């Protein structure tokens, strides 16, 4: 039976994930704007107002269900629209727009790590802070804040490196296309047609068969960088 604490922590993770995904999408639109495409601006999407970005299923229902079930938690906001034909230099700028999302998540992870490390230094100087105050979800205020910031770092690192996977609709696919030409590019476009089934297969079926390449990739990138940023 699920505990109230587990449900509450899952909800907290979903809130952090959704906020981070919104910043991710706004970053795409803002860089497109800097590169000459005002599609996102004209659509009113260069804002952090959740109402402009939330997808009822992808932003709320899906991550909550996945979080309660355990394992990999995935969330998405409505993609910010952009028109590649309005970009100043389409070939170059499409890559910049694609990388803006993961870059925003890495920046958020750095901000979260700075906050976590600052609080931890305060706790080390005043250990009583860690054990004082009323309990919320079984934790006092300082412990809860440390949990929030460490989770924020983890969520953003996951979003950054997951979105760099070279399968559409993930950002890594646009980056890969920049380096491919001719027949190789055409073959890549053919593979893209099956991107979603491939992604589902890699995410959920392969691990059940004892082979988890995505898990290895995320552990190597996210796990090591998380430990480095938080001094673990």
Short mmCIF file of C-alpha atoms in Angstrom, two decimals:
data_model
loop_
_atom_site.label_atom_id
_atom_site.label_comp_id
_atom_site.label_asym_id
_atom_site.label_seq_id
_atom_site.Cartn_x
_atom_site.Cartn_y
_atom_site.Cartn_z
CA UNK A 1 0.00 0.00 0.00
CA UNK A 2 1.30 3.43 -0.95
CA UNK A 3 2.13 5.73 1.94
CA UNK A 4 1.05 9.35 2.09
CA UNK A 5 4.74 10.32 2.24
CA UNK A 6 5.52 8.44 -0.98
CA UNK A 7 2.58 10.08 -2.78
CA UNK A 8 3.59 13.54 -1.53
CA UNK A 9 7.24 13.08 -2.59
CA UNK A 10 6.06 11.84 -5.98
CA UNK A 11 3.90 14.95 -6.35
CA UNK A 12 6.89 17.12 -5.40
CA UNK A 13 9.03 15.41 -8.05
CA UNK A 14 6.30 15.95 -10.65
CA UNK A 15 6.04 19.67 -9.80
CA UNK A 16 9.82 20.07 -10.18
CA UNK A 17 9.79 18.05 -13.39
CA UNK A 18 6.96 20.09 -14.93
CA UNK A 19 8.56 23.43 -13.99
CA UNK A 20 11.89 22.31 -15.43
CA UNK A 21 10.19 21.11 -18.63
CA UNK A 22 8.44 24.49 -19.01
CA UNK A 23 11.76 26.34 -18.72
CA UNK A 24 13.15 23.87 -21.27
CA UNK A 25 10.40 24.73 -23.77
CA UNK A 26 10.64 28.48 -23.19
CA UNK A 27 14.39 28.26 -23.85
CA UNK A 28 13.68 26.72 -27.27
CA UNK A 29 11.32 29.57 -28.12
CA UNK A 30 13.60 32.29 -26.80
CA UNK A 31 16.63 31.12 -28.78
CA UNK A 32 14.43 30.83 -31.88
CA UNK A 33 13.38 34.44 -31.24
CA UNK A 34 17.04 35.50 -31.01
CA UNK A 35 17.66 33.69 -34.30
CA UNK A 36 14.88 35.55 -36.11
CA UNK A 37 11.80 33.36 -35.59
CA UNK A 38 9.06 35.02 -33.53
CA UNK A 39 6.55 32.16 -33.84
CA UNK A 40 6.71 31.30 -30.12
CA UNK A 41 6.54 34.97 -29.12
CA UNK A 42 3.50 35.56 -31.34
CA UNK A 43 1.83 32.49 -29.80
CA UNK A 44 2.37 33.89 -26.29
CA UNK A 45 4.67 31.03 -25.30
CA UNK A 46 7.69 33.01 -24.10
CA UNK A 47 6.36 32.95 -20.56
CA UNK A 48 6.76 30.74 -17.49
CA UNK A 49 3.00 30.81 -16.88
CA UNK A 50 2.14 27.08 -16.55
CA UNK A 51 -1.28 27.62 -18.13
CA UNK A 52 0.42 28.36 -21.45
CA UNK A 53 2.47 25.17 -21.45
CA UNK A 54 0.81 22.35 -19.50
CA UNK A 55 -0.39 19.29 -21.34
CA UNK A 56 -3.06 17.65 -19.11
CA UNK A 57 -1.89 14.12 -19.85
CA UNK A 58 1.84 14.55 -20.44
CA UNK A 59 2.47 17.12 -17.71
CA UNK A 60 0.25 15.78 -14.94
CA UNK A 61 -1.39 12.36 -15.39
CA UNK A 62 1.52 10.49 -17.00
CA UNK A 63 4.31 11.47 -14.55
CA UNK A 64 2.08 10.93 -11.49
CA UNK A 65 1.09 7.43 -12.63
CA UNK A 66 4.69 6.55 -13.54
CA UNK A 67 6.00 7.97 -10.25
CA UNK A 68 3.52 5.97 -8.17
CA UNK A 69 4.32 2.79 -10.12
CA UNK A 70 8.05 3.37 -9.62
CA UNK A 71 10.89 3.36 -12.13
CA UNK A 72 11.51 5.89 -14.90
CA UNK A 73 9.33 9.03 -14.68
CA UNK A 74 8.66 10.93 -17.89
CA UNK A 75 6.89 14.25 -18.38
CA UNK A 76 6.46 16.74 -21.18
CA UNK A 77 4.95 20.18 -21.74
CA UNK A 78 3.36 21.38 -24.95
CA UNK A 79 6.17 21.89 -27.46
CA UNK A 80 6.87 25.56 -28.15
CA UNK A 81 6.19 26.20 -31.86
CA UNK A 82 8.85 27.53 -34.16
CA UNK A 83 9.19 27.96 -37.91
CA UNK A 84 12.62 26.88 -39.23
CA UNK A 85 12.04 28.89 -42.42
CA UNK A 86 12.07 32.13 -40.41
CA UNK A 87 15.48 31.43 -38.88
CA UNK A 88 18.38 33.58 -40.07
CA UNK A 89 20.60 30.57 -40.75
CA UNK A 90 18.36 27.51 -40.75
CA UNK A 91 21.03 24.79 -40.67
CA UNK A 92 22.96 26.38 -37.81
CA UNK A 93 20.04 27.87 -35.91
CA UNK A 94 18.00 24.65 -35.78
CA UNK A 95 20.85 23.11 -33.79
CA UNK A 96 21.03 26.14 -31.49
CA UNK A 97 17.27 26.00 -30.88
CA UNK A 98 17.45 22.26 -30.17
CA UNK A 99 20.38 22.61 -27.75
CA UNK A 100 18.71 25.50 -25.89
CA UNK A 101 16.39 23.11 -24.04
CA UNK A 102 19.04 20.77 -22.60
CA UNK A 103 21.29 23.78 -21.92
CA UNK A 104 18.52 25.37 -19.84
CA UNK A 105 18.25 22.17 -17.81
CA UNK A 106 21.99 22.09 -17.17
CA UNK A 107 21.80 25.72 -16.02
CA UNK A 108 18.91 24.87 -13.69
CA UNK A 109 20.91 21.94 -12.31
CA UNK A 110 23.81 24.30 -11.55
CA UNK A 111 21.46 26.72 -9.77
CA UNK A 112 19.95 23.86 -7.75
CA UNK A 113 23.40 22.55 -6.86
CA UNK A 114 24.54 26.00 -5.71
CA UNK A 115 21.47 26.27 -3.46
CA UNK A 116 21.97 22.75 -2.11
CA UNK A 117 25.66 23.27 -1.37
CA UNK A 118 24.98 26.64 0.24
CA UNK A 119 22.37 25.11 2.56
CA UNK A 120 24.62 22.15 3.34
CA UNK A 121 27.47 24.49 4.29
CA UNK A 122 25.03 26.25 6.61
CA UNK A 123 24.04 22.92 8.16
CA UNK A 124 27.67 21.93 8.67
CA UNK A 125 28.29 25.21 10.48
CA UNK A 126 25.07 24.87 12.51
CA UNK A 127 24.18 21.14 12.82
CA UNK A 128 21.18 21.90 15.03
CA UNK A 129 19.39 23.39 11.99
CA UNK A 130 19.09 19.92 10.48
CA UNK A 131 17.15 18.58 13.44
CA UNK A 132 15.02 21.57 14.44
CA UNK A 133 11.60 22.76 13.34
CA UNK A 134 8.25 21.04 12.70
CA UNK A 135 8.14 17.89 10.59
CA UNK A 136 6.68 17.90 7.07
CA UNK A 137 6.56 14.56 5.25
CA UNK A 138 8.72 13.17 8.04
CA UNK A 139 11.36 15.88 7.53
CA UNK A 140 12.04 19.25 9.13
CA UNK A 141 12.27 22.42 7.05
CA UNK A 142 16.03 22.22 6.34
CA UNK A 143 15.92 18.54 5.40
CA UNK A 144 12.94 19.21 3.14
CA UNK A 145 14.74 22.08 1.39
CA UNK A 146 17.81 19.91 0.82
CA UNK A 147 15.55 17.23 -0.64
CA UNK A 148 13.85 19.77 -2.93
CA UNK A 149 17.13 21.16 -4.29
CA UNK A 150 18.80 17.76 -4.73
CA UNK A 151 15.68 16.50 -6.54
CA UNK A 152 15.71 19.64 -8.71
CA UNK A 153 19.30 18.90 -9.72
CA UNK A 154 18.49 15.26 -10.51
CA UNK A 155 15.35 16.10 -12.51
CA UNK A 156 17.15 18.66 -14.66
CA UNK A 157 20.13 16.44 -15.36
CA UNK A 158 17.72 13.69 -16.41
CA UNK A 159 15.86 16.07 -18.72
CA UNK A 160 19.08 17.39 -20.23
CA UNK A 161 20.65 14.04 -21.07
CA UNK A 162 17.41 12.26 -21.94
CA UNK A 163 16.56 14.95 -24.49
CA UNK A 164 19.99 14.58 -26.08
CA UNK A 165 19.10 11.04 -27.20
CA UNK A 166 19.14 11.17 -31.04
CA UNK A 167 15.54 10.08 -31.62
CA UNK A 168 12.66 12.42 -32.48
CA UNK A 169 10.89 14.22 -30.97
CA UNK A 170 13.91 14.56 -28.66
CA UNK A 171 16.36 17.41 -29.22
CA UNK A 172 19.29 15.14 -29.97
CA UNK A 173 17.74 14.22 -33.32
CA UNK A 174 18.11 17.81 -34.59
CA UNK A 175 21.75 17.87 -33.50
CA UNK A 176 22.53 14.60 -35.29
CA UNK A 177 20.91 15.84 -38.51
CA UNK A 178 23.38 18.73 -38.62
CA UNK A 179 26.27 16.28 -39.08
CA UNK A 180 24.61 13.97 -41.61
CA UNK A 181 24.36 14.45 -45.36
CA UNK A 182 23.13 12.70 -48.47
CA UNK A 183 22.14 9.05 -48.28
CA UNK A 184 23.10 8.74 -44.62
CA UNK A 185 20.71 11.56 -43.73
CA UNK A 186 17.92 9.97 -45.77
CA UNK A 187 18.39 6.67 -43.95
CA UNK A 188 18.29 8.49 -40.64
CA UNK A 189 14.99 10.11 -41.64
CA UNK A 190 13.64 6.62 -42.38
CA UNK A 191 14.64 5.42 -38.91
CA UNK A 192 12.92 8.45 -37.38
CA UNK A 193 9.55 7.11 -38.52
CA UNK A 194 9.90 4.38 -35.91
CA UNK A 195 11.35 6.60 -33.20
CA UNK A 196 8.51 6.31 -30.70
CA UNK A 197 8.26 2.49 -30.81
CA UNK A 198 12.08 2.33 -30.52
CA UNK A 199 12.01 4.66 -27.53
CA UNK A 200 9.30 2.65 -25.77
CA UNK A 201 11.19 -0.57 -26.49
CA UNK A 202 14.44 0.83 -25.07
CA UNK A 203 12.72 2.42 -22.06
CA UNK A 204 10.46 -0.40 -20.91
CA UNK A 205 11.01 -3.68 -22.72
CA UNK A 206 14.79 -4.08 -22.92
CA UNK A 207 15.28 -3.52 -19.15
CA UNK A 208 12.81 -6.36 -18.48
CA UNK A 209 14.99 -8.56 -20.68
CA UNK A 210 18.06 -7.76 -18.56
CA UNK A 211 19.59 -5.23 -20.96
CA UNK A 212 19.29 -1.52 -20.19
CA UNK A 213 21.51 0.64 -22.46
CA UNK A 214 19.53 3.78 -21.65
CA UNK A 215 19.98 3.14 -17.94
CA UNK A 216 23.73 2.69 -18.43
CA UNK A 217 23.91 5.95 -20.41
CA UNK A 218 21.87 7.94 -17.87
CA UNK A 219 23.72 6.49 -14.89
CA UNK A 220 27.08 7.34 -16.47
CA UNK A 221 26.09 10.92 -17.34
CA UNK A 222 23.42 11.90 -14.82
CA UNK A 223 24.66 9.85 -11.87
CA UNK A 224 28.28 10.95 -12.07
CA UNK A 225 27.48 14.62 -12.72
CA UNK A 226 24.90 14.61 -9.90
CA UNK A 227 27.50 13.28 -7.46
CA UNK A 228 30.04 15.81 -8.68
CA UNK A 229 27.70 18.79 -8.34
CA UNK A 230 26.50 17.82 -4.88
CA UNK A 231 29.93 16.78 -3.63
CA UNK A 232 29.00 13.15 -3.03
#
